[in-house]
């Protein structure tokens, strides 16, 4: 069944994100962890806190809502920056294990596919929600790579023209 294969493929990415963040970020010096793209954007620690907040309050709760109510009950709107107050002062060494634990629990509960209603997007399928979850991870991994690379924007000299990751991309 194609849908089950798609779930398995999504889980391949979703299950690897915590280990990737752990290997990539834990132990980096503060200048790397403070890298962002300007006011109102995320640094790598913000990204991990955002991912934890999403994991605890957005992806699986929405999936469960779809499974319980289908399209009859819209999703609760997500506050994308609520992590700032919720995880204020949390170090990366606490955030990454939290993300890993919650992600593992969520993936263990991932099963049936149906539809639900998003407050802004309207009718959505669990397949779309799951794909959004995967692409959300990949978006933020790309964001971390971008902000880390931008620390060397001026240092790379003439190679800048060949390094697309140094282009401007907010959030």
mmCIF file of N, CA and C in Angstrom, residues 38-43 46 49-50 53 79-89 171:
data_model
loop_
_atom_site.group_PDB
_atom_site.id
_atom_site.type_symbol
_atom_site.label_atom_id
_atom_site.label_comp_id
_atom_site.label_asym_id
_atom_site.label_seq_id
_atom_site.Cartn_x
_atom_site.Cartn_y
_atom_site.Cartn_z
ATOM 1 N N UNK A 38 19.504 37.892 11.518
ATOM 2 C CA UNK A 38 19.027 39.226 11.854
ATOM 3 C C UNK A 38 17.871 39.178 12.838
ATOM 4 N N UNK A 39 17.395 40.350 13.196
ATOM 5 C CA UNK A 39 16.323 40.482 14.184
ATOM 6 C C UNK A 39 15.084 39.682 13.781
ATOM 7 N N UNK A 40 14.534 38.957 14.758
ATOM 8 C CA UNK A 40 13.320 38.183 14.514
ATOM 9 C C UNK A 40 13.548 36.841 13.850
ATOM 10 N N UNK A 41 14.816 36.452 13.622
ATOM 11 C CA UNK A 41 15.106 35.147 13.008
ATOM 12 C C UNK A 41 15.630 34.197 14.078
ATOM 13 N N UNK A 42 15.797 32.949 13.717
ATOM 14 C CA UNK A 42 16.202 31.916 14.669
ATOM 15 C C UNK A 42 17.690 31.601 14.575
ATOM 16 N N UNK A 43 18.313 31.447 15.736
ATOM 17 C CA UNK A 43 19.653 30.870 15.774
ATOM 18 C C UNK A 43 19.478 29.360 15.961
ATOM 19 N N UNK A 46 17.431 28.370 18.988
ATOM 20 C CA UNK A 46 16.014 28.701 18.774
ATOM 21 C C UNK A 46 15.341 27.646 17.905
ATOM 22 N N UNK A 49 14.638 24.602 20.014
ATOM 23 C CA UNK A 49 13.523 24.885 20.932
ATOM 24 C C UNK A 49 12.203 24.916 20.166
ATOM 25 N N UNK A 50 12.201 25.514 18.977
ATOM 26 C CA UNK A 50 11.007 25.542 18.120
ATOM 27 C C UNK A 50 10.584 24.119 17.749
ATOM 28 N N UNK A 53 8.989 22.466 20.764
ATOM 29 C CA UNK A 53 7.641 23.009 20.958
ATOM 30 C C UNK A 53 6.669 22.423 19.928
ATOM 31 N N UNK A 79 1.295 28.749 17.675
ATOM 32 C CA UNK A 79 2.085 29.953 17.950
ATOM 33 C C UNK A 79 3.552 29.615 17.738
ATOM 34 N N UNK A 80 4.080 29.981 16.572
ATOM 35 C CA UNK A 80 5.412 29.524 16.161
ATOM 36 C C UNK A 80 6.548 30.038 17.028
ATOM 37 N N UNK A 81 6.357 31.147 17.750
ATOM 38 C CA UNK A 81 7.414 31.665 18.612
ATOM 39 C C UNK A 81 7.151 31.438 20.095
ATOM 40 N N UNK A 82 6.147 30.639 20.429
ATOM 41 C CA UNK A 82 5.829 30.366 21.837
ATOM 42 C C UNK A 82 6.979 29.669 22.558
ATOM 43 N N UNK A 83 7.863 29.029 21.818
ATOM 44 C CA UNK A 83 9.017 28.363 22.426
ATOM 45 C C UNK A 83 9.908 29.351 23.162
ATOM 46 N N UNK A 84 9.907 30.619 22.748
ATOM 47 C CA UNK A 84 10.819 31.609 23.359
ATOM 48 C C UNK A 84 10.570 31.733 24.852
ATOM 49 N N UNK A 85 9.323 31.816 25.265
ATOM 50 C CA UNK A 85 9.003 31.889 26.699
ATOM 51 C C UNK A 85 9.078 30.502 27.335
ATOM 52 N N UNK A 86 8.573 29.513 26.636
ATOM 53 C CA UNK A 86 8.492 28.161 27.194
ATOM 54 C C UNK A 86 9.856 27.559 27.508
ATOM 55 N N UNK A 87 10.835 27.806 26.654
ATOM 56 C CA UNK A 87 12.156 27.209 26.836
ATOM 57 C C UNK A 87 13.246 28.250 27.080
ATOM 58 N N UNK A 88 12.881 29.421 27.557
ATOM 59 C CA UNK A 88 13.855 30.485 27.839
ATOM 60 C C UNK A 88 14.941 29.961 28.782
ATOM 61 N N UNK A 89 16.173 30.165 28.390
ATOM 62 C CA UNK A 89 17.298 29.768 29.219
ATOM 63 C C UNK A 89 17.696 28.300 29.135
ATOM 64 N N UNK A 171 14.096 33.725 8.317
ATOM 65 C CA UNK A 171 13.579 32.636 9.164
ATOM 66 C C UNK A 171 14.046 31.339 8.650
#
